[in-house]
C-alpha positions as a printed NumPy array, in Angstrom:
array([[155.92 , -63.371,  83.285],
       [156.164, -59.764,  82.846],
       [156.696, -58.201,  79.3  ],
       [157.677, -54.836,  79.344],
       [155.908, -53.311,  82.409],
       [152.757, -55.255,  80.993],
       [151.487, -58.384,  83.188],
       [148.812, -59.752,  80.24 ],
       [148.028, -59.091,  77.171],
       [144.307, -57.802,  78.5  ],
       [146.248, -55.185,  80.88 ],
       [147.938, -54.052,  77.597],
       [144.855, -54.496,  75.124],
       [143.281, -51.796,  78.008],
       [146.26 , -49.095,  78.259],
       [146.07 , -49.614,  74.535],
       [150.068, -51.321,  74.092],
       [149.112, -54.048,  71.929],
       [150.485, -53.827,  68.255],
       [147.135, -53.476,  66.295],
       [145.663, -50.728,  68.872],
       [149.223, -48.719,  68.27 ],
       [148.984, -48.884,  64.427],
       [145.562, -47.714,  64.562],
       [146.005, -44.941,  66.958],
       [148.993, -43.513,  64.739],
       [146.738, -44.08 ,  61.413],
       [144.492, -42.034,  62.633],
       [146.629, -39.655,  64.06 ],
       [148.536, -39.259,  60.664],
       [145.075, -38.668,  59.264],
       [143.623, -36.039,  61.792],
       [146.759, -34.051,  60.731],
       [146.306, -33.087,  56.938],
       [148.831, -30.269,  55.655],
       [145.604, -28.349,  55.072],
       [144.704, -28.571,  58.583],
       [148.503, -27.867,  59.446],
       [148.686, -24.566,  56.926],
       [145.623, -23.167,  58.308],
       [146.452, -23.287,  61.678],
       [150.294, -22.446,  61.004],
       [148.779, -18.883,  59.422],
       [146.177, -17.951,  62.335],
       [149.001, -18.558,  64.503],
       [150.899, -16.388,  62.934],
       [148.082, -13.752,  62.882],
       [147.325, -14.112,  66.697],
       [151.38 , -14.318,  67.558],
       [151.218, -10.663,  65.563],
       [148.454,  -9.275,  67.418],
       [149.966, -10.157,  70.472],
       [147.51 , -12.278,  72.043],
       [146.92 , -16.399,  72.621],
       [145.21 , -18.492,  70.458],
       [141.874, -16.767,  68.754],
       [138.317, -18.262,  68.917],
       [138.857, -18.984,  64.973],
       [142.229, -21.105,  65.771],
       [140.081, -22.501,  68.714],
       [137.053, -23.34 ,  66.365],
       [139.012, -24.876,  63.505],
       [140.687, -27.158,  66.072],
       [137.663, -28.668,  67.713],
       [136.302, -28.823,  63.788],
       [139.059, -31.187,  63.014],
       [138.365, -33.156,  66.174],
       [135.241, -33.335,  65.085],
       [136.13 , -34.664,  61.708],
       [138.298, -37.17 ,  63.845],
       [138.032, -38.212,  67.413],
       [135.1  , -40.165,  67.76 ],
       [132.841, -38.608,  64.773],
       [130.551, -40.967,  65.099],
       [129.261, -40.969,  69.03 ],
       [125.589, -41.681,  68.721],
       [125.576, -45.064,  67.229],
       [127.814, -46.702,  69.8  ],
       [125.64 , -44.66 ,  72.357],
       [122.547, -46.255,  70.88 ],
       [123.857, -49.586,  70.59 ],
       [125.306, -49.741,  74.112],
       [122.298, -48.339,  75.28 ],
       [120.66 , -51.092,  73.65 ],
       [122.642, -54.043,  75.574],
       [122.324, -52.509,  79.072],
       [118.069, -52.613,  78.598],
       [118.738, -56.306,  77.523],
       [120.96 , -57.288,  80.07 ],
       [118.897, -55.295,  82.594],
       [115.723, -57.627,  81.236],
       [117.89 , -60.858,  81.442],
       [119.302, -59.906,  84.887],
       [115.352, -59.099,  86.462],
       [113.915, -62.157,  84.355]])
Protein backbone atom coordinates (compact mmCIF):
# COMPACT_ATOMS: atom_id res chain seq x y z
CA UNK A 1 0.00 0.00 0.00
CA UNK A 2 1.14 3.35 -0.87
CA UNK A 3 0.44 6.39 1.49
CA UNK A 4 0.95 9.52 -0.01
CA UNK A 5 3.88 8.99 -2.47
CA UNK A 6 5.52 7.09 0.60
CA UNK A 7 5.90 3.10 0.20
CA UNK A 8 6.99 2.50 4.22
CA UNK A 9 7.20 4.20 6.96
CA UNK A 10 11.33 3.71 6.84
CA UNK A 11 11.26 5.43 3.19
CA UNK A 12 9.43 8.30 5.01
CA UNK A 13 11.36 8.17 8.48
CA UNK A 14 14.55 8.78 5.73
CA UNK A 15 13.08 11.80 3.50
CA UNK A 16 12.13 12.94 6.96
CA UNK A 17 7.80 12.76 6.34
CA UNK A 18 7.01 11.12 9.46
CA UNK A 19 5.00 13.29 12.03
CA UNK A 20 7.62 13.54 14.91
CA UNK A 21 10.66 14.36 12.37
CA UNK A 22 8.19 17.32 10.87
CA UNK A 23 7.40 18.80 14.34
CA UNK A 24 10.92 18.81 15.17
CA UNK A 25 12.23 20.25 12.03
CA UNK A 26 9.64 23.26 12.34
CA UNK A 27 10.59 23.62 16.27
CA UNK A 28 13.69 24.23 15.42
CA UNK A 29 13.12 26.22 12.60
CA UNK A 30 10.78 28.57 14.67
CA UNK A 31 13.72 28.75 17.03
CA UNK A 32 16.68 29.49 14.56
CA UNK A 33 14.47 32.51 13.63
CA UNK A 34 14.34 34.88 16.78
CA UNK A 35 12.94 38.55 16.00
CA UNK A 36 16.42 39.57 17.14
CA UNK A 37 17.98 37.59 14.52
CA UNK A 38 15.13 38.85 12.08
CA UNK A 39 15.69 42.83 13.13
CA UNK A 40 19.29 42.58 12.67
CA UNK A 41 19.33 41.23 9.47
CA UNK A 42 16.13 43.29 8.30
CA UNK A 43 18.52 46.62 9.11
CA UNK A 44 21.90 45.43 7.30
CA UNK A 45 19.69 44.73 4.53
CA UNK A 46 18.52 47.79 4.46
CA UNK A 47 22.06 49.30 4.74
CA UNK A 48 23.51 47.11 1.85
CA UNK A 49 20.06 47.66 -0.39
CA UNK A 50 21.20 51.62 0.22
CA UNK A 51 24.65 51.24 -0.76
CA UNK A 52 23.70 49.56 -3.70
CA UNK A 53 25.39 46.38 -3.43
CA UNK A 54 24.38 42.44 -2.38
CA UNK A 55 24.51 41.13 0.82
CA UNK A 56 27.73 42.45 3.03
CA UNK A 57 30.30 40.13 4.75
CA UNK A 58 28.57 41.39 8.18
CA UNK A 59 24.94 40.15 6.87
CA UNK A 60 26.98 37.07 5.60
CA UNK A 61 28.73 36.56 9.07
CA UNK A 62 25.69 37.04 11.28
CA UNK A 63 23.91 34.41 9.15
CA UNK A 64 26.37 31.57 9.38
CA UNK A 65 26.55 32.80 13.35
CA UNK A 66 22.97 31.86 13.71
CA UNK A 67 23.55 28.60 11.88
CA UNK A 68 25.97 28.07 14.09
CA UNK A 69 23.82 28.66 17.09
CA UNK A 70 21.42 26.17 15.21
CA UNK A 71 22.10 23.64 12.56
CA UNK A 72 23.98 21.02 14.02
CA UNK A 73 25.87 23.05 16.98
CA UNK A 74 27.01 20.26 18.34
CA UNK A 75 29.10 18.18 15.44
CA UNK A 76 31.97 16.70 17.35
CA UNK A 77 30.25 14.46 19.73
CA UNK A 78 28.24 12.54 17.17
CA UNK A 79 31.61 12.57 15.14
CA UNK A 80 33.33 11.01 18.13
CA UNK A 81 30.75 8.64 18.94
CA UNK A 82 30.27 7.36 15.39
CA UNK A 83 33.77 7.23 15.09
CA UNK A 84 33.70 5.14 18.02
CA UNK A 85 31.23 2.31 16.53
CA UNK A 86 32.98 2.00 13.14
CA UNK A 87 36.57 0.96 15.23
CA UNK A 88 34.23 -1.55 17.08
CA UNK A 89 32.49 -2.90 14.34
CA UNK A 90 35.73 -2.87 12.31
CA UNK A 91 37.25 -5.13 15.46
CA UNK A 92 34.08 -7.40 15.48
CA UNK A 93 34.06 -7.71 11.65
CA UNK A 94 38.25 -8.79 11.56
CA UNK A 95 37.77 -10.87 14.92
Amino acid sequence: MQIGGVNSLREAARWGETPIIKKKAVEASKNAMTDDFVKKLQELARRDAQKGGGMSQEAINLCHAQMGKYVSPDRSAPIAQMTQELQKAEKAHKG
